[in-house]
Amino acid sequence: MLISPAVPIAVENIDTDQIIPARFLKATTREGFGDNLFRDWRYDGNNNPIADFPLNNPAYSGKILVAGKNFGCGSSREHAAWAIYDYGFRVVVSSFFADIFKNNALNNAVLPVVVSDQFLNELLETIQRDPKTEVTVDLENQFISFNGKKESFQINAYKKTCLMNGYDDIDYLLSLNTEIKAYDTAHA
Amino acid sequence: MSQQKTIFEKIWDNHVVKRADGYPDAVFIDRHFIHEVTSPQAFDGLRKRGIGVFNTKRTTATADHNVPTKDQHLPIKEALSRHQVETLRKNCAEFGVELYDLGHPFQGIVHIIGPELGLTLPGMTIVCGDSHTSTHGAFGNVAFGIGTSEVEQVLATQCILQYKPKTMKIEINGKLGKGVVSKDIILYIISKISASGATGYFVEYAGDAIRSLSMEARMTICNMSIEMGARGGLIAPDETTFNYIKGRKFAPQGEAFDKAVEEWKKLKTDEGAKYDTVLTFDAADIAPMITYGTNPGMGMKVTDRIPTANELKELNEQVSFKKSLDYMGLEQGSQLLGKAIDYVFIGSCTNARIEDLREVAAMVKGKKKAAGVEVWVVPGSKQVQEQAKKEGLDKIFEAAGFELREPGCSACLGMNEDKIPAGKYCISTSNRNFEGRQGPKSRTFLASPLSAAAAAITGKVTDVREF
Ligand code: SF4
């Protein structure tokens, strides 16, 4: 269970080019992308922080990012999930996620929490009014709550087990080696 | 009794190696394409686990995203880009993966070279660490983009763990109007259903307007499936498909080809098979399209005016809409027609095949670009570049003041030095108009190669039907 204040970015259709612009994809490791998370919204052309962007607002903090509908659309770059993780977020809350981003997040210990539009709007407004608001995300019991408001969320049972136990898909697939080899040979 | 299935379901079910309770399907992958940007961490993963590539014959690599489009024979100037391409070289050599490196006659944008080499075939499952893998679906296969952890999965096991997406059919019937090409069809569909309208779905495009298209035009449509959120998009194969594949380098040859065609002919949706969603559009409604905003769903007919915030269906969208127009420096309710542009980019996996270059050349032959406009034509592959030269298209471009570059992703994503400067307007044949996509603070209008070519000559947003 995670209890933390949250950072609101009340913009819809945040694509992965905004989360991590292409010119920062040149690294060959998974670390360090957090510095360039939302680079062009965070810094101006002279690398000065843009004051009104939430990540630059000292009032906001925490491990939960709350964003508008259709979060993570666009490019399949997993660097987006790495950047979010590297920056310190462990949960992203939105009313809708793009498919590839959702998979990438789950593969990198970032939990995408889908809530209703109404819950999302209330959450965004509440944090904007009071940045200290504590948000609770309970993976095991699949609910999110703040100020006495509560909503349950869906997560696939397999992915939930992986997240809670730190398994990954490759471990499972490697266990199918014999079946896969047989398929490969039969379809060569 | 056999159950009626869609073509998507047939291909998917055919590739399920294991379906276990409580697990996603383990789906076998026939063809895996890799490139320099999304693969290094995956190879590192293999090294950490001490395992190799499951089947190198099913894996093909190229360098495309990060490569210069000038002087490719020289070492890459930018240190980080060079390092990334060198890492790909090292990884491919170490793990035994075939690499079409810079200078190789088969090098090019990953989604252009697969089809042109006959590596992309009907009935296959195809993945790549790149969202526009949907392009390959034009041949009647299940092709989709994946993240780097999944690239590692496929390298390690030739399988991917996935839940089966829902199915959607998009049917376009009727005849296309003058000046309307496949790019307009897909921009039109996305403008109707939004940038997230097909999320969670795998799309099948059908209808006689789709059937009438060439393979290259079909690829343009499937390419942009991801821009409406779809997992992928496919078109059932037909004679057009088989004719395109015949004789290609890695396609089955001779008798093997004939036998393959017999199998491929079975790849169609059974009569009575059910889709989760069906959408139908009339080809006659489609006009040359252009985008005005910062996601591909923000598109309109080139003669329309930009909507106003009050006209939006959902109040929620108003903030994002205004932010988007601010970024683009455009007024609500205004027209784009006649708007001056600074750059023209003809390239990307959406529209940088030989037919695209031919169409552009035919339009600009004997004409000259407008003063002050810079025009880059970046072929999708080495083969496209060579073919263009063979046909003398390079001479036509040169005379028009267009620069024919060397192949790569280029200004589609501005990872190399081909960036549109801040505040400048670029009419682009690529697939994404996101903020900063073509360079920090660049402004993109997505359109067809025809519309881009016309704008290059007039220097402004132009209706090709009046050109
Ligand atoms: S051309 Fe653009 S969209 Fe296509 S693979 Fe390259 S970067 Fe991606």
XYZ file of C-alpha atoms and ligand atoms in Angstrom:
663
model
C 0.000 0.000 0.000
C 1.280 3.436 -0.923
C 0.231 6.613 0.915
C 1.655 9.779 -0.562
C 0.796 13.251 -1.736
C 0.411 13.474 -5.517
C 1.505 15.667 -8.412
C -1.257 16.820 -10.797
C -0.739 17.425 -14.537
C -4.221 18.276 -15.741
C -3.548 17.807 -19.443
C -5.130 15.204 -21.733
C -3.422 13.069 -24.371
C 0.009 13.363 -22.804
C 2.122 11.505 -25.359
C 5.421 9.782 -24.730
C 7.247 12.494 -26.703
C 6.251 14.897 -23.895
C 7.138 12.429 -21.163
C 10.615 11.971 -22.653
C 11.506 13.778 -25.898
C 13.294 11.743 -28.588
C 16.566 13.596 -28.272
C 16.989 12.090 -24.804
C 16.597 8.509 -25.971
C 20.227 8.050 -26.839
C 21.308 6.366 -23.630
C 21.930 2.637 -23.722
C 21.033 1.961 -20.079
C 17.762 2.305 -18.150
C 18.914 4.829 -15.585
C 19.051 8.615 -15.529
C 15.972 9.378 -17.644
C 14.211 11.052 -14.692
C 16.227 14.238 -15.183
C 14.585 14.697 -18.556
C 11.071 13.641 -17.564
C 8.694 16.173 -19.188
C 11.822 18.034 -20.288
C 10.195 20.573 -22.605
C 7.371 21.362 -20.194
C 9.774 21.610 -17.263
C 12.489 23.782 -18.809
C 12.462 26.570 -21.363
C 14.822 26.848 -24.346
C 17.582 28.178 -22.065
C 17.229 25.305 -19.592
C 15.561 27.508 -16.982
C 12.761 25.838 -15.017
C 9.273 26.938 -16.074
C 7.777 28.052 -12.776
C 4.161 27.073 -13.288
C 4.819 23.494 -14.362
C 3.743 21.204 -11.481
C 7.070 19.336 -11.249
C 8.750 22.700 -10.605
C 6.231 23.779 -8.003
C 7.702 23.004 -4.556
C 4.190 22.669 -3.117
C 3.776 19.377 -5.001
C 5.603 16.199 -4.097
C 5.103 12.479 -3.767
C 5.232 9.203 -5.602
C 1.899 9.501 -7.395
C 1.403 11.277 -10.702
C -2.165 12.243 -11.628
C -2.796 13.115 -15.280
C -5.550 13.689 -17.837
C -7.192 11.147 -20.116
C -5.260 9.014 -22.673
C -1.964 9.168 -20.840
C 1.091 7.704 -22.596
C -0.180 7.698 -26.166
C 2.198 7.738 -29.119
C 5.587 6.107 -29.305
C 6.274 2.711 -27.737
C 9.442 3.991 -26.061
C 9.792 2.259 -22.705
C 12.045 5.175 -21.796
C 8.799 6.945 -20.806
C 8.135 4.391 -18.080
C 11.810 4.420 -17.064
C 11.769 8.222 -16.781
C 8.653 8.161 -14.599
C 10.167 5.488 -12.369
C 13.569 7.147 -12.256
C 12.011 10.436 -11.200
C 10.460 8.627 -8.267
C 6.858 7.981 -9.262
C 5.451 4.534 -8.539
C 1.828 5.134 -9.541
C 0.200 7.031 -12.398
C -3.507 7.818 -12.087
C -5.600 8.690 -15.150
C -9.019 7.921 -16.568
C -7.500 6.228 -19.631
C -4.095 4.865 -20.652
C -2.655 3.999 -24.028
C -2.042 0.248 -24.360
C 1.695 0.077 -24.934
C 2.428 2.537 -22.149
C 0.306 0.520 -19.756
C 2.313 -2.634 -20.521
C 5.598 -0.776 -20.269
C 4.630 0.722 -16.907
C 3.607 -2.651 -15.493
C 6.888 -4.139 -16.690
C 8.764 -1.482 -14.720
C 7.066 -1.454 -11.343
C 4.940 1.581 -12.145
C 1.264 0.939 -11.442
C -1.223 2.536 -13.854
C -4.468 3.167 -11.972
C -7.555 3.751 -14.116
C -10.281 5.783 -12.413
C -13.547 7.287 -13.628
C -13.517 10.742 -15.240
C -15.405 12.116 -12.283
C -13.030 10.680 -9.700
C -10.093 11.979 -11.726
C -11.511 15.493 -11.892
C -12.222 15.549 -8.167
C -8.759 14.255 -7.414
C -7.083 16.829 -9.676
C -9.095 19.691 -8.184
C -8.451 18.531 -4.639
C -4.690 18.292 -5.082
C -4.575 21.633 -6.854
C -6.435 23.194 -3.943
C -4.480 21.371 -1.257
C -1.191 19.902 -2.469
C -0.677 18.150 0.864
C -3.658 15.855 0.266
C -2.658 12.272 0.987
C -3.672 9.737 -1.622
C -3.805 6.032 -0.797
C -3.222 3.399 -3.457
C -3.807 -0.153 -2.266
C -2.751 -2.677 -4.900
C -3.677 -5.745 -2.916
C -7.241 -4.617 -2.302
C -7.403 -2.655 -5.568
C -8.643 0.688 -4.404
C -7.544 4.322 -4.436
C -8.780 6.891 -1.925
C -8.330 10.453 -0.700
C -10.276 12.600 1.788
C -12.757 9.783 2.383
C -13.515 9.336 -1.327
C -12.753 5.891 -2.610
C -12.838 4.061 -5.919
C -11.799 0.544 -6.791
C -9.650 -0.149 -9.829
C -9.081 -3.103 -12.108
C -5.819 -4.848 -12.615
C -5.205 -8.066 -14.322
C -4.613 -10.875 -11.805
C -1.425 -12.086 -13.486
C 0.117 -8.613 -13.599
C -0.898 -8.022 -9.992
C 0.959 -11.140 -8.874
C 4.005 -10.078 -10.898
C 4.009 -6.597 -9.374
C 3.509 -7.824 -5.827
C 6.200 -10.489 -6.073
C 8.632 -8.860 -8.468
C 8.292 -11.603 -11.145
C 8.630 -10.807 -14.784
C 7.215 -12.261 -17.977
C 10.510 -13.730 -19.103
C 10.652 -16.051 -16.108
C 7.317 -17.529 -17.136
C 8.152 -17.693 -20.850
C 11.508 -19.354 -20.196
C 9.612 -22.098 -18.382
C 7.783 -22.823 -21.669
C 11.013 -23.426 -23.565
C 10.155 -26.971 -24.705
C 6.749 -25.980 -26.066
C 8.189 -22.941 -27.825
C 10.995 -24.951 -29.432
C 8.466 -27.482 -30.704
C 6.329 -24.712 -32.192
C 9.339 -23.068 -33.820
C 10.457 -26.317 -35.437
C 6.976 -27.178 -36.667
C 6.628 -23.736 -38.272
C 10.131 -23.245 -39.645
C -18.788 -27.127 -35.164
C -16.170 -24.653 -36.162
C -16.682 -21.142 -34.987
C -16.504 -18.226 -37.438
C -13.407 -16.160 -36.879
C -11.994 -12.868 -38.016
C -8.662 -12.936 -39.831
C -7.087 -11.423 -36.742
C -8.369 -14.210 -34.518
C -7.217 -16.866 -36.974
C -3.662 -15.570 -37.016
C -3.555 -14.952 -33.270
C -4.973 -18.349 -32.289
C -2.618 -20.011 -34.732
C 0.356 -18.576 -32.834
C -0.684 -19.294 -29.253
C 1.943 -21.632 -27.836
C 0.306 -21.771 -24.443
C -2.980 -20.527 -23.084
C -3.114 -21.111 -19.337
C -5.678 -20.024 -16.776
C -4.676 -16.824 -15.077
C -1.962 -16.019 -17.633
C -1.943 -13.952 -20.792
C -1.443 -15.941 -24.008
C 2.124 -16.900 -24.847
C 2.164 -15.879 -28.509
C 4.878 -17.076 -30.883
C 6.529 -14.341 -32.951
C 7.539 -15.171 -36.519
C 9.475 -12.012 -37.264
C 11.239 -9.615 -34.927
C 12.686 -6.332 -36.179
C 15.051 -4.326 -34.013
C 16.733 -0.924 -34.219
C 19.305 1.032 -32.256
C 17.050 3.009 -29.913
C 14.877 0.399 -28.215
C 17.203 -2.609 -28.197
C 20.380 -1.888 -26.162
C 18.757 -2.417 -22.750
C 17.143 -5.623 -24.033
C 20.496 -7.084 -25.080
C 21.868 -6.076 -21.686
C 19.035 -8.038 -20.119
C 20.053 -11.162 -22.059
C 23.615 -10.732 -20.924
C 22.532 -10.419 -17.298
C 20.516 -13.624 -17.585
C 23.325 -15.347 -19.443
C 21.136 -16.352 -22.401
C 21.280 -15.830 -26.163
C 18.784 -14.927 -28.888
C 16.219 -17.722 -29.236
C 16.248 -17.829 -33.041
C 18.504 -15.383 -34.843
C 16.924 -16.316 -38.193
C 13.713 -14.665 -37.085
C 15.453 -11.457 -36.045
C 16.559 -8.596 -38.329
C 18.204 -5.339 -37.306
C 18.747 -1.996 -38.969
C 19.957 1.461 -37.959
C 17.370 4.128 -38.733
C 16.134 6.373 -35.901
C 19.332 8.060 -35.005
C 21.295 8.171 -38.249
C 22.344 11.259 -40.192
C 20.755 11.735 -43.626
C 23.859 13.296 -45.094
C 27.305 11.731 -45.528
C 26.331 8.355 -44.137
C 29.672 6.979 -45.273
C 31.421 9.127 -42.649
C 31.433 8.318 -38.918
C 28.371 9.747 -37.139
C 29.314 13.155 -35.750
C 27.093 13.282 -32.706
C 28.767 11.229 -29.961
C 25.659 9.772 -28.312
C 24.075 8.796 -31.630
C 27.313 7.206 -32.748
C 27.523 5.294 -29.496
C 23.987 3.992 -29.915
C 24.601 2.761 -33.456
C 27.913 1.235 -32.423
C 26.182 -0.522 -29.540
C 23.732 -2.040 -32.016
C 26.665 -3.251 -34.152
C 28.350 -4.779 -31.154
C 25.172 -6.455 -29.925
C 24.286 -7.879 -33.339
C 27.793 -9.254 -33.794
C 27.854 -10.769 -30.312
C 24.404 -12.370 -30.547
C 24.575 -13.328 -34.233
C 21.775 -11.087 -35.499
C 21.721 -9.924 -39.145
C 22.224 -6.135 -39.280
C 21.537 -3.847 -42.223
C 23.909 -1.162 -41.125
C 24.553 2.285 -42.591
C 25.814 1.874 -46.134
C 24.278 -1.584 -46.562
C 22.061 -1.785 -49.672
C 19.145 -3.012 -47.477
C 19.425 -0.351 -44.753
C 16.412 1.852 -44.111
C 13.500 2.585 -41.825
C 12.606 -0.693 -40.201
C 8.974 -0.665 -41.411
C 10.005 0.102 -44.963
C 12.689 -2.557 -45.334
C 10.647 -5.471 -43.920
C 8.060 -5.336 -46.706
C 10.480 -4.461 -49.502
C 12.725 -7.410 -48.646
C 9.854 -9.887 -48.441
C 10.509 -10.443 -44.740
C 6.973 -9.258 -44.013
C 4.443 -11.857 -45.155
C 0.744 -12.642 -44.700
C -0.331 -14.696 -41.714
C 2.714 -13.865 -39.616
C 3.068 -12.391 -36.177
C 5.524 -9.488 -36.282
C 6.823 -7.247 -33.508
C 9.349 -4.456 -33.159
C 10.217 -2.049 -30.387
C 8.436 0.659 -32.294
C 4.782 1.624 -32.315
C 4.507 1.880 -36.117
C 5.080 -1.842 -36.477
C 1.389 -1.773 -37.378
C 2.594 -0.845 -40.906
C 3.302 -4.501 -41.699
C -0.370 -5.350 -41.118
C -1.067 -4.191 -44.676
C 0.019 -7.698 -45.744
C -2.595 -9.440 -43.612
C -0.578 -10.237 -40.533
C -0.673 -9.428 -36.837
C 2.013 -6.791 -36.296
C 2.341 -4.537 -33.294
C 4.781 -2.337 -31.409
C 6.291 -3.351 -28.091
C 8.439 -1.874 -25.326
C 12.043 -2.763 -24.587
C 11.225 -5.291 -21.828
C 9.113 -7.059 -24.414
C 11.937 -6.854 -26.975
C 14.000 -8.720 -24.412
C 11.196 -11.288 -24.000
C 11.061 -11.936 -27.716
C 14.830 -12.094 -28.116
C 14.985 -14.556 -25.224
C 11.999 -16.740 -26.009
C 10.586 -15.817 -29.450
C 7.299 -15.336 -27.621
C 5.410 -12.510 -26.039
C 2.884 -12.613 -23.225
C -0.188 -10.705 -24.325
C -3.892 -10.539 -23.772
C -5.863 -10.799 -26.962
C -7.140 -7.347 -27.908
C -10.712 -6.660 -28.976
C -11.465 -6.474 -32.690
C -12.739 -3.535 -34.711
C -13.641 -3.402 -38.373
C -13.358 -0.120 -40.221
C -14.992 -0.241 -43.589
C -14.523 2.402 -46.266
C -16.812 2.037 -49.224
C -17.162 3.983 -52.438
C -14.810 5.891 -54.688
C -12.144 8.310 -53.547
C -12.377 11.845 -54.881
C -9.779 13.749 -56.837
C -6.583 14.544 -54.921
C -7.528 12.148 -52.105
C -4.930 9.501 -51.251
C -4.520 6.888 -48.547
C -2.953 9.347 -46.089
C -6.154 11.376 -46.276
C -8.230 8.268 -45.546
C -6.379 7.512 -42.346
C -6.185 11.154 -41.199
C -9.926 11.343 -41.831
C -10.661 8.212 -39.777
C -8.518 9.436 -36.872
C -10.158 12.869 -36.951
C -13.525 11.110 -36.654
C -12.719 8.693 -33.841
C -9.942 10.643 -32.011
C -6.393 9.790 -31.004
C -7.669 7.229 -28.500
C -10.723 5.962 -30.379
C -9.332 2.491 -31.060
C -7.356 1.895 -27.862
C -7.619 -1.735 -26.811
C -8.566 -2.858 -30.311
C -6.916 -4.536 -33.236
C -8.352 -3.025 -36.402
C -9.179 -4.662 -39.719
C -9.602 -2.248 -42.634
C -12.037 -3.387 -45.291
C -14.340 -2.146 -48.004
C -13.847 -1.499 -51.706
C -12.024 1.794 -51.210
C -9.336 -0.125 -49.290
C -9.263 -2.972 -51.812
C -8.567 -0.484 -54.617
C -5.335 0.687 -52.974
C -1.797 -0.389 -53.838
C 0.290 -2.161 -51.190
C 2.242 1.002 -50.485
C -0.953 2.978 -49.960
C -2.288 0.248 -47.673
C 0.877 0.451 -45.610
C 0.289 4.167 -45.042
C -3.115 3.364 -43.559
C -1.993 0.507 -41.330
C 1.023 2.580 -40.261
C -1.160 5.153 -38.538
C -3.431 2.666 -36.719
C -1.475 3.423 -33.562
C -2.390 7.113 -33.891
C -5.951 6.241 -32.896
C -4.630 4.057 -30.098
C -5.100 0.708 -31.872
C -2.782 -2.150 -31.028
C -2.412 -2.715 -34.746
C -4.279 -2.683 -38.034
C -4.437 -5.185 -40.865
C -5.863 -5.697 -44.325
C -6.713 -9.202 -45.563
C -4.320 -10.219 -48.359
C -5.446 -10.408 -51.980
C -3.924 -10.504 -55.486
C -2.435 -7.033 -54.950
C -0.607 -8.417 -51.918
C 0.638 -11.567 -53.653
C 1.870 -9.619 -56.693
C 3.800 -7.257 -54.458
C 5.490 -10.093 -52.578
C 6.373 -12.189 -55.635
C 10.091 -12.241 -56.351
C 11.140 -10.243 -53.269
C 14.485 -11.206 -51.803
C 13.428 -13.234 -48.747
C 9.916 -14.228 -49.864
C 9.247 -17.856 -50.792
C 10.255 -18.457 -54.427
C 8.882 -20.606 -57.255
C 6.826 -23.564 -56.146
C 7.133 -22.569 -52.507
C 5.595 -19.227 -53.381
C 2.622 -20.824 -55.162
C 2.041 -23.084 -52.183
C 2.259 -20.125 -49.822
C -0.291 -18.176 -51.870
C -2.759 -21.054 -51.507
C -2.389 -20.781 -47.725
C -2.541 -16.989 -47.732
C -5.809 -17.051 -49.649
C -7.427 -18.631 -46.599
C -6.557 -15.575 -44.540
C -9.824 -13.752 -44.463
C -12.617 -13.145 -42.037
C -15.286 -15.847 -42.107
C -18.729 -14.811 -43.109
C -20.726 -14.121 -39.963
C -17.661 -13.664 -37.722
C -18.265 -11.026 -35.070
C -16.223 -7.905 -34.341
C -16.479 -6.045 -31.056
C -17.012 -2.809 -32.987
C -17.755 -1.972 -36.618
C -17.398 1.502 -38.145
C -18.340 2.414 -41.688
C -17.339 5.475 -43.675
C -18.113 6.699 -47.156
C -15.081 7.381 -49.353
C -16.937 10.253 -51.005
C -16.901 12.175 -47.694
C -13.111 12.202 -47.579
C -11.190 15.231 -48.826
C -7.502 16.183 -48.676
C -6.805 16.404 -44.943
C -4.512 18.398 -42.690
C -3.942 18.490 -38.928
C -4.016 21.749 -36.992
C -3.256 20.591 -33.453
C -0.799 18.541 -31.450
C -2.265 15.087 -31.763
C -3.201 13.269 -34.973
C -6.880 13.316 -34.019
C -6.895 17.093 -34.459
C -7.357 16.972 -38.216
C -9.780 18.453 -40.718
C -10.460 18.845 -44.405
C -7.953 21.309 -45.776
C -10.813 23.675 -46.653
C -12.418 23.539 -43.184
C -11.836 25.997 -40.399
C -10.343 25.011 -37.048
C -13.120 24.350 -34.522
C -13.673 26.665 -31.571
C -13.420 25.472 -27.966
C -17.178 25.868 -27.607
C -17.789 23.394 -30.390
C -15.991 20.578 -28.550
C -18.187 17.786 -27.317
C -16.569 17.509 -23.911
C -15.908 20.448 -21.638
C -12.924 18.580 -20.233
C -11.122 18.860 -23.532
C -11.145 22.646 -23.661
C -7.985 23.183 -21.625
C -5.943 20.758 -23.703
C -7.433 22.172 -26.900
C -6.449 25.750 -26.063
C -2.997 24.653 -24.963
C -2.600 22.895 -28.269
C -3.632 25.882 -30.407
C -1.412 28.167 -28.332
C 1.490 25.894 -29.055
C 0.676 25.915 -32.762
C 0.216 29.694 -32.791
C -3.212 29.310 -34.399
C -6.590 30.944 -33.773
C -9.765 29.024 -33.019
C -12.191 29.141 -35.895
C -9.569 30.220 -38.424
C -8.670 28.578 -41.737
C -5.349 26.934 -42.508
C -5.694 27.280 -46.245
C -3.192 29.888 -47.424
C -1.175 29.764 -44.195
C 2.536 30.260 -44.945
C 4.841 27.349 -44.099
C 8.612 27.261 -43.563
C 9.582 23.630 -44.040
C 8.363 20.627 -45.988
C 9.325 17.139 -44.839
C 8.632 14.281 -47.205
C 9.697 11.125 -45.422
C 9.035 8.618 -42.588
C 7.651 5.094 -42.488
C 4.251 6.562 -43.351
C 5.147 8.110 -46.708
C 8.707 7.562 -47.907
C 8.274 4.664 -50.273
C 8.970 4.848 -53.976
C 5.327 5.525 -54.940
C 5.285 8.509 -52.591
C 8.425 9.900 -54.167
C 7.015 9.289 -57.645
C 3.786 11.123 -56.797
C 5.714 14.068 -55.433
C 8.050 14.158 -58.433
C 5.137 14.039 -60.875
C 3.596 17.027 -59.145
C 6.659 19.225 -58.937
C 8.287 18.338 -62.244
C 9.348 21.519 -64.004
C 8.346 23.657 -61.009
C 10.355 25.413 -58.359
C 9.865 25.530 -54.599
C 8.648 28.785 -53.101
C 11.317 31.187 -51.894
C 12.142 30.808 -48.200
C 10.784 27.281 -47.933
C 13.152 24.455 -47.153
C 12.245 21.032 -48.538
C 13.726 17.730 -47.388
C 12.940 14.506 -49.192
C 14.201 11.615 -47.108
C 13.765 8.195 -48.725
C 12.600 5.358 -46.494
C 15.419 3.031 -47.479
C 18.583 2.649 -49.476
C 16.592 0.704 -52.065
C 14.065 3.538 -52.389
C 16.905 6.023 -52.748
C 18.581 3.960 -55.476
C 15.320 3.412 -57.308
C 14.535 7.130 -57.195
C 17.899 7.868 -58.762
C 17.397 5.199 -61.392
C 14.127 6.817 -62.399
C 15.690 10.266 -62.467
C 13.507 11.558 -59.640
C 16.602 13.004 -57.991
C 17.048 15.322 -60.991
C 13.443 16.495 -60.754
C 13.831 17.194 -57.037
C 17.085 18.996 -57.578
C 15.593 21.209 -60.274
C 12.698 22.031 -57.932
C 15.116 22.988 -55.171
C 14.297 19.939 -53.024
C 17.063 18.150 -51.217
C 17.114 14.362 -51.626
C 18.790 12.946 -48.545
C 19.959 9.523 -47.431
C 17.531 7.118 -45.700
C 16.450 7.256 -42.059
C 13.717 8.471 -39.730
C 15.082 12.006 -39.875
C 12.706 14.862 -39.073
C 9.880 12.449 -38.278
C 11.206 12.456 -34.733
C 14.186 14.799 -34.880
C 16.582 12.489 -33.084
C 19.399 13.238 -35.499
C 20.315 16.730 -36.677
C 17.252 17.079 -38.945
C 15.175 19.272 -36.658
C 12.568 21.883 -37.474
C 13.557 25.082 -35.632
C 11.437 26.499 -32.796
C 8.277 28.276 -33.903
C 8.597 27.218 -37.556
C 5.782 25.530 -39.446
C 6.461 22.259 -41.218
C 4.055 20.436 -43.473
C 5.062 16.833 -42.975
C 4.151 13.468 -44.464
C 5.028 11.746 -41.182
C 2.584 10.491 -38.575
C 2.894 12.589 -35.426
C 2.308 16.254 -34.752
C 3.071 16.086 -31.032
C 4.637 19.102 -29.356
C 8.340 19.125 -30.110
C 8.184 15.953 -32.182
C 10.148 17.449 -35.079
C 12.407 19.515 -32.823
C 11.862 21.595 -29.671
C 8.913 24.001 -30.212
C 8.523 22.955 -33.853
C 5.010 23.103 -35.333
C 3.768 20.276 -37.522
C 0.941 20.017 -40.046
C 0.437 16.394 -41.050
C -0.708 15.838 -44.617
C -0.338 13.609 -47.678
C 2.718 13.678 -49.956
C 0.565 15.442 -52.570
C -0.451 18.194 -50.166
C 3.134 18.525 -48.960
C 4.431 18.799 -52.523
C 1.852 21.439 -53.417
C 2.744 23.445 -50.307
C 6.424 23.265 -51.212
C 5.702 24.979 -54.516
C 3.202 27.580 -53.290
C 4.839 28.171 -49.901
C 1.517 27.835 -48.130
C -1.132 25.338 -47.132
C -2.782 24.458 -50.437
C -5.782 22.466 -51.614
C -4.252 19.971 -54.084
C -7.507 19.913 -56.020
C -6.911 23.541 -56.958
C -3.211 23.107 -57.588
S 9.926 7.121 -39.436
Fe 9.145 8.060 -37.591
S 7.409 6.868 -36.991
Fe 8.547 5.668 -38.483
S 9.862 4.345 -37.308
Fe 11.012 6.187 -37.753
S 10.638 7.562 -36.043
Fe 9.118 5.950 -35.925
